[in-house]
């Protein structure tokens, strides 16, 4: 069976139903689910949190892995509705970095050919993302870049280069991302 409608258009009731019955749906995508919680415009904040908590009861392991796989989404999902100071944000990034190292160590032990990650390095000493691991050339590393603390500062030129590279590598990268799950 297929869900055949985008997650970000679901109502609370539909979310709960599909999460509970996810095994019956061949197109159920867990990353898509978590991403959609942020994007969904039908849900109130309280409902988004309810969906998140319900999703965690099934997919918490997968979710923890997002710290490495898609830290931008992870960050957004855990901070839903929270008012964060710069210091709060920095602390969360530090925690994510610590978890990333743990995940990397465990994964490398299990799978010898585990993907290659590189450290975020935008050249700004004050960037809270310095040292954050991002999959090299990743489709998702670009989409995560918006999370830069100073978005306007992020050079348009780099973005366009990255986009070109993404288009070229997207298929291959998606295949790799799927392997990692
Ligand atoms: Zn940076």
PDB file of C-alpha atoms and ligand atoms in Angstrom:
ATOM      1  CA  UNK A   1       0.000   0.000   0.000  1.00  0.00           C
ATOM      2  CA  UNK A   2       1.025   3.563  -0.584  1.00  0.00           C
ATOM      3  CA  UNK A   3       0.384   6.691   1.407  1.00  0.00           C
ATOM      4  CA  UNK A   4       0.239   8.570  -1.883  1.00  0.00           C
ATOM      5  CA  UNK A   5       0.107  12.022  -0.345  1.00  0.00           C
ATOM      6  CA  UNK A   6       2.940  14.113   1.003  1.00  0.00           C
ATOM      7  CA  UNK A   7       3.525  13.983   4.754  1.00  0.00           C
ATOM      8  CA  UNK A   8       3.597  17.740   5.024  1.00  0.00           C
ATOM      9  CA  UNK A   9      -0.063  17.860   4.008  1.00  0.00           C
ATOM     10  CA  UNK A  10      -1.262  15.392   6.638  1.00  0.00           C
ATOM     11  CA  UNK A  11      -3.498  16.227   9.577  1.00  0.00           C
ATOM     12  CA  UNK A  12      -2.659  15.093  13.091  1.00  0.00           C
ATOM     13  CA  UNK A  13      -5.036  12.137  12.842  1.00  0.00           C
ATOM     14  CA  UNK A  14      -3.504  11.005   9.563  1.00  0.00           C
ATOM     15  CA  UNK A  15       0.024  11.265  10.929  1.00  0.00           C
ATOM     16  CA  UNK A  16      -0.797   9.131  13.910  1.00  0.00           C
ATOM     17  CA  UNK A  17      -2.493   6.572  11.698  1.00  0.00           C
ATOM     18  CA  UNK A  18       0.376   6.290   9.208  1.00  0.00           C
ATOM     19  CA  UNK A  19       3.037   6.156  11.887  1.00  0.00           C
ATOM     20  CA  UNK A  20       1.229   3.420  13.708  1.00  0.00           C
ATOM     21  CA  UNK A  21       0.681   1.469  10.491  1.00  0.00           C
ATOM     22  CA  UNK A  22       3.971   2.364   8.807  1.00  0.00           C
ATOM     23  CA  UNK A  23       4.891  -1.234   8.085  1.00  0.00           C
ATOM     24  CA  UNK A  24       1.966  -1.563   5.700  1.00  0.00           C
ATOM     25  CA  UNK A  25       3.097   1.357   3.521  1.00  0.00           C
ATOM     26  CA  UNK A  26       5.900   0.749   1.064  1.00  0.00           C
ATOM     27  CA  UNK A  27       6.492   4.466   0.493  1.00  0.00           C
ATOM     28  CA  UNK A  28       6.765   5.349   4.191  1.00  0.00           C
ATOM     29  CA  UNK A  29       9.942   7.375   4.563  1.00  0.00           C
ATOM     30  CA  UNK A  30      11.115   8.055   8.091  1.00  0.00           C
ATOM     31  CA  UNK A  31      13.394  10.940   7.212  1.00  0.00           C
ATOM     32  CA  UNK A  32      10.566  12.456   5.187  1.00  0.00           C
ATOM     33  CA  UNK A  33       8.305  12.073   8.181  1.00  0.00           C
ATOM     34  CA  UNK A  34      10.606  14.001  10.516  1.00  0.00           C
ATOM     35  CA  UNK A  35      11.290  16.685   7.928  1.00  0.00           C
ATOM     36  CA  UNK A  36       7.608  17.142   7.273  1.00  0.00           C
ATOM     37  CA  UNK A  37       6.876  17.901  10.908  1.00  0.00           C
ATOM     38  CA  UNK A  38       8.801  21.134  10.488  1.00  0.00           C
ATOM     39  CA  UNK A  39       7.282  21.967   7.112  1.00  0.00           C
ATOM     40  CA  UNK A  40       3.682  21.023   7.810  1.00  0.00           C
ATOM     41  CA  UNK A  41       1.378  24.030   7.800  1.00  0.00           C
ATOM     42  CA  UNK A  42      -1.779  22.242   8.891  1.00  0.00           C
ATOM     43  CA  UNK A  43      -0.519  21.364  12.356  1.00  0.00           C
ATOM     44  CA  UNK A  44      -0.374  23.649  15.358  1.00  0.00           C
ATOM     45  CA  UNK A  45       2.823  23.691  17.358  1.00  0.00           C
ATOM     46  CA  UNK A  46       1.257  21.458  19.981  1.00  0.00           C
ATOM     47  CA  UNK A  47       0.211  18.968  17.322  1.00  0.00           C
ATOM     48  CA  UNK A  48       3.689  18.965  15.792  1.00  0.00           C
ATOM     49  CA  UNK A  49       5.122  18.087  19.157  1.00  0.00           C
ATOM     50  CA  UNK A  50       2.558  15.338  19.541  1.00  0.00           C
ATOM     51  CA  UNK A  51       3.531  13.883  16.150  1.00  0.00           C
ATOM     52  CA  UNK A  52       7.207  14.089  17.083  1.00  0.00           C
ATOM     53  CA  UNK A  53       6.714  12.299  20.372  1.00  0.00           C
ATOM     54  CA  UNK A  54       4.586   9.611  18.763  1.00  0.00           C
ATOM     55  CA  UNK A  55       7.130   9.139  15.964  1.00  0.00           C
ATOM     56  CA  UNK A  56       9.876   8.757  18.577  1.00  0.00           C
ATOM     57  CA  UNK A  57       8.068   5.812  20.129  1.00  0.00           C
ATOM     58  CA  UNK A  58       8.753   3.905  16.868  1.00  0.00           C
ATOM     59  CA  UNK A  59      11.772   5.555  15.317  1.00  0.00           C
ATOM     60  CA  UNK A  60      13.917   6.952  18.106  1.00  0.00           C
ATOM     61  CA  UNK A  61      17.022   5.068  16.949  1.00  0.00           C
ATOM     62  CA  UNK A  62      16.655   6.371  13.449  1.00  0.00           C
ATOM     63  CA  UNK A  63      16.066   9.840  14.861  1.00  0.00           C
ATOM     64  CA  UNK A  64      19.232   9.778  16.944  1.00  0.00           C
ATOM     65  CA  UNK A  65      21.140   8.843  13.810  1.00  0.00           C
ATOM     66  CA  UNK A  66      19.890  12.027  12.136  1.00  0.00           C
ATOM     67  CA  UNK A  67      22.428  13.890  14.230  1.00  0.00           C
ATOM     68  CA  UNK A  68      24.931  12.604  11.743  1.00  0.00           C
ATOM     69  CA  UNK A  69      22.815  12.056   8.680  1.00  0.00           C
ATOM     70  CA  UNK A  70      20.863  15.285   8.718  1.00  0.00           C
ATOM     71  CA  UNK A  71      21.819  17.477  11.679  1.00  0.00           C
ATOM     72  CA  UNK A  72      19.782  20.431  10.416  1.00  0.00           C
ATOM     73  CA  UNK A  73      16.563  18.456  10.557  1.00  0.00           C
ATOM     74  CA  UNK A  74      17.539  16.945  13.900  1.00  0.00           C
ATOM     75  CA  UNK A  75      18.159  20.389  15.337  1.00  0.00           C
ATOM     76  CA  UNK A  76      14.845  21.746  14.057  1.00  0.00           C
ATOM     77  CA  UNK A  77      12.876  18.795  15.326  1.00  0.00           C
ATOM     78  CA  UNK A  78      14.300  18.814  18.837  1.00  0.00           C
ATOM     79  CA  UNK A  79      13.936  22.572  19.218  1.00  0.00           C
ATOM     80  CA  UNK A  80      10.385  22.819  17.867  1.00  0.00           C
ATOM     81  CA  UNK A  81       8.687  25.829  19.411  1.00  0.00           C
ATOM     82  CA  UNK A  82      11.573  26.672  21.717  1.00  0.00           C
ATOM     83  CA  UNK A  83      12.935  30.172  22.082  1.00  0.00           C
ATOM     84  CA  UNK A  84      16.677  29.772  21.934  1.00  0.00           C
ATOM     85  CA  UNK A  85      19.432  32.164  22.820  1.00  0.00           C
ATOM     86  CA  UNK A  86      22.691  32.017  20.898  1.00  0.00           C
ATOM     87  CA  UNK A  87      24.200  30.277  23.893  1.00  0.00           C
ATOM     88  CA  UNK A  88      21.440  27.662  23.885  1.00  0.00           C
ATOM     89  CA  UNK A  89      21.993  27.037  20.200  1.00  0.00           C
ATOM     90  CA  UNK A  90      25.722  26.661  20.631  1.00  0.00           C
ATOM     91  CA  UNK A  91      25.205  24.208  23.452  1.00  0.00           C
ATOM     92  CA  UNK A  92      22.881  22.081  21.329  1.00  0.00           C
ATOM     93  CA  UNK A  93      25.412  22.024  18.500  1.00  0.00           C
ATOM     94  CA  UNK A  94      28.109  20.966  20.930  1.00  0.00           C
ATOM     95  CA  UNK A  95      25.914  18.105  22.111  1.00  0.00           C
ATOM     96  CA  UNK A  96      25.217  17.083  18.518  1.00  0.00           C
ATOM     97  CA  UNK A  97      28.939  17.064  17.746  1.00  0.00           C
ATOM     98  CA  UNK A  98      29.589  14.809  20.711  1.00  0.00           C
ATOM     99  CA  UNK A  99      26.855  12.408  19.605  1.00  0.00           C
ATOM    100  CA  UNK A 100      28.167  12.429  16.053  1.00  0.00           C
ATOM    101  CA  UNK A 101      31.527  11.204  17.231  1.00  0.00           C
ATOM    102  CA  UNK A 102      29.883   8.397  19.161  1.00  0.00           C
ATOM    103  CA  UNK A 103      27.759   7.372  16.190  1.00  0.00           C
ATOM    104  CA  UNK A 104      30.727   7.494  13.824  1.00  0.00           C
ATOM    105  CA  UNK A 105      32.791   5.311  16.088  1.00  0.00           C
ATOM    106  CA  UNK A 106      30.028   2.733  16.440  1.00  0.00           C
ATOM    107  CA  UNK A 107      29.186   2.711  12.727  1.00  0.00           C
ATOM    108  CA  UNK A 108      32.785   2.388  11.640  1.00  0.00           C
ATOM    109  CA  UNK A 109      33.186  -0.599  13.862  1.00  0.00           C
ATOM    110  CA  UNK A 110      30.142  -2.241  12.297  1.00  0.00           C
ATOM    111  CA  UNK A 111      30.578  -1.247   8.657  1.00  0.00           C
ATOM    112  CA  UNK A 112      34.048  -0.874   7.313  1.00  0.00           C
ATOM    113  CA  UNK A 113      32.939   1.182   4.354  1.00  0.00           C
ATOM    114  CA  UNK A 114      30.845   3.643   6.303  1.00  0.00           C
ATOM    115  CA  UNK A 115      30.502   6.963   4.477  1.00  0.00           C
ATOM    116  CA  UNK A 116      33.018   9.739   4.615  1.00  0.00           C
ATOM    117  CA  UNK A 117      32.171  12.829   6.597  1.00  0.00           C
ATOM    118  CA  UNK A 118      34.021  16.072   6.763  1.00  0.00           C
ATOM    119  CA  UNK A 119      34.038  18.777   9.346  1.00  0.00           C
ATOM    120  CA  UNK A 120      32.122  21.962   8.792  1.00  0.00           C
ATOM    121  CA  UNK A 121      34.615  24.706   8.233  1.00  0.00           C
ATOM    122  CA  UNK A 122      33.266  27.985   6.923  1.00  0.00           C
ATOM    123  CA  UNK A 123      36.292  29.965   8.018  1.00  0.00           C
ATOM    124  CA  UNK A 124      34.479  31.896  10.742  1.00  0.00           C
ATOM    125  CA  UNK A 125      35.932  31.341  14.150  1.00  0.00           C
ATOM    126  CA  UNK A 126      32.676  32.120  15.927  1.00  0.00           C
ATOM    127  CA  UNK A 127      30.566  29.666  13.957  1.00  0.00           C
ATOM    128  CA  UNK A 128      28.769  27.247  16.303  1.00  0.00           C
ATOM    129  CA  UNK A 129      28.914  24.596  13.594  1.00  0.00           C
ATOM    130  CA  UNK A 130      32.682  24.415  13.478  1.00  0.00           C
ATOM    131  CA  UNK A 131      33.644  20.807  13.841  1.00  0.00           C
ATOM    132  CA  UNK A 132      30.177  19.531  12.978  1.00  0.00           C
ATOM    133  CA  UNK A 133      30.457  16.440  10.772  1.00  0.00           C
ATOM    134  CA  UNK A 134      28.703  16.661   7.445  1.00  0.00           C
ATOM    135  CA  UNK A 135      28.730  14.066   4.741  1.00  0.00           C
ATOM    136  CA  UNK A 136      31.112  15.268   2.097  1.00  0.00           C
ATOM    137  CA  UNK A 137      29.429  16.686  -0.988  1.00  0.00           C
ATOM    138  CA  UNK A 138      26.147  15.553   0.382  1.00  0.00           C
ATOM    139  CA  UNK A 139      22.817  16.528  -1.015  1.00  0.00           C
ATOM    140  CA  UNK A 140      21.760  16.972   2.586  1.00  0.00           C
ATOM    141  CA  UNK A 141      24.795  18.920   3.659  1.00  0.00           C
ATOM    142  CA  UNK A 142      23.679  21.669   1.331  1.00  0.00           C
ATOM    143  CA  UNK A 143      20.122  21.635   2.587  1.00  0.00           C
ATOM    144  CA  UNK A 144      21.524  21.801   6.080  1.00  0.00           C
ATOM    145  CA  UNK A 145      23.551  24.874   5.370  1.00  0.00           C
ATOM    146  CA  UNK A 146      20.699  27.267   5.959  1.00  0.00           C
ATOM    147  CA  UNK A 147      21.148  26.508   9.653  1.00  0.00           C
ATOM    148  CA  UNK A 148      24.132  28.753   9.614  1.00  0.00           C
ATOM    149  CA  UNK A 149      23.788  31.212  12.440  1.00  0.00           C
ATOM    150  CA  UNK A 150      24.158  34.132  10.091  1.00  0.00           C
ATOM    151  CA  UNK A 151      22.267  33.105   7.002  1.00  0.00           C
ATOM    152  CA  UNK A 152      22.856  36.281   4.992  1.00  0.00           C
ATOM    153  CA  UNK A 153      26.537  35.862   5.377  1.00  0.00           C
ATOM    154  CA  UNK A 154      26.516  32.633   3.510  1.00  0.00           C
ATOM    155  CA  UNK A 155      27.885  33.313   0.074  1.00  0.00           C
ATOM    156  CA  UNK A 156      25.581  32.860  -2.890  1.00  0.00           C
ATOM    157  CA  UNK A 157      28.500  31.766  -4.984  1.00  0.00           C
ATOM    158  CA  UNK A 158      29.248  28.790  -2.795  1.00  0.00           C
ATOM    159  CA  UNK A 159      25.603  27.830  -2.857  1.00  0.00           C
ATOM    160  CA  UNK A 160      25.465  27.792  -6.635  1.00  0.00           C
ATOM    161  CA  UNK A 161      28.610  25.689  -6.901  1.00  0.00           C
ATOM    162  CA  UNK A 162      27.208  23.326  -4.337  1.00  0.00           C
ATOM    163  CA  UNK A 163      23.906  23.071  -6.172  1.00  0.00           C
ATOM    164  CA  UNK A 164      25.589  22.106  -9.421  1.00  0.00           C
ATOM    165  CA  UNK A 165      27.591  19.470  -7.663  1.00  0.00           C
ATOM    166  CA  UNK A 166      24.442  18.238  -5.960  1.00  0.00           C
ATOM    167  CA  UNK A 167      22.549  17.781  -9.168  1.00  0.00           C
ATOM    168  CA  UNK A 168      25.368  15.744 -10.571  1.00  0.00           C
ATOM    169  CA  UNK A 169      25.778  13.584  -7.527  1.00  0.00           C
ATOM    170  CA  UNK A 170      22.234  13.473  -6.261  1.00  0.00           C
ATOM    171  CA  UNK A 171      21.372  10.004  -7.504  1.00  0.00           C
ATOM    172  CA  UNK A 172      24.558   8.478  -6.278  1.00  0.00           C
ATOM    173  CA  UNK A 173      24.329  10.256  -2.954  1.00  0.00           C
ATOM    174  CA  UNK A 174      20.746   9.262  -2.368  1.00  0.00           C
ATOM    175  CA  UNK A 175      21.708   5.673  -3.024  1.00  0.00           C
ATOM    176  CA  UNK A 176      24.477   6.015  -0.465  1.00  0.00           C
ATOM    177  CA  UNK A 177      22.183   7.636   2.056  1.00  0.00           C
ATOM    178  CA  UNK A 178      19.808   4.742   1.689  1.00  0.00           C
ATOM    179  CA  UNK A 179      22.605   2.273   2.305  1.00  0.00           C
ATOM    180  CA  UNK A 180      23.389   3.975   5.551  1.00  0.00           C
ATOM    181  CA  UNK A 181      19.895   3.379   6.922  1.00  0.00           C
TER     182      UNK A 181
HETATM  183 ZN1  LIG B   1      30.074  27.935   9.870  1.00  0.00          ZN
END
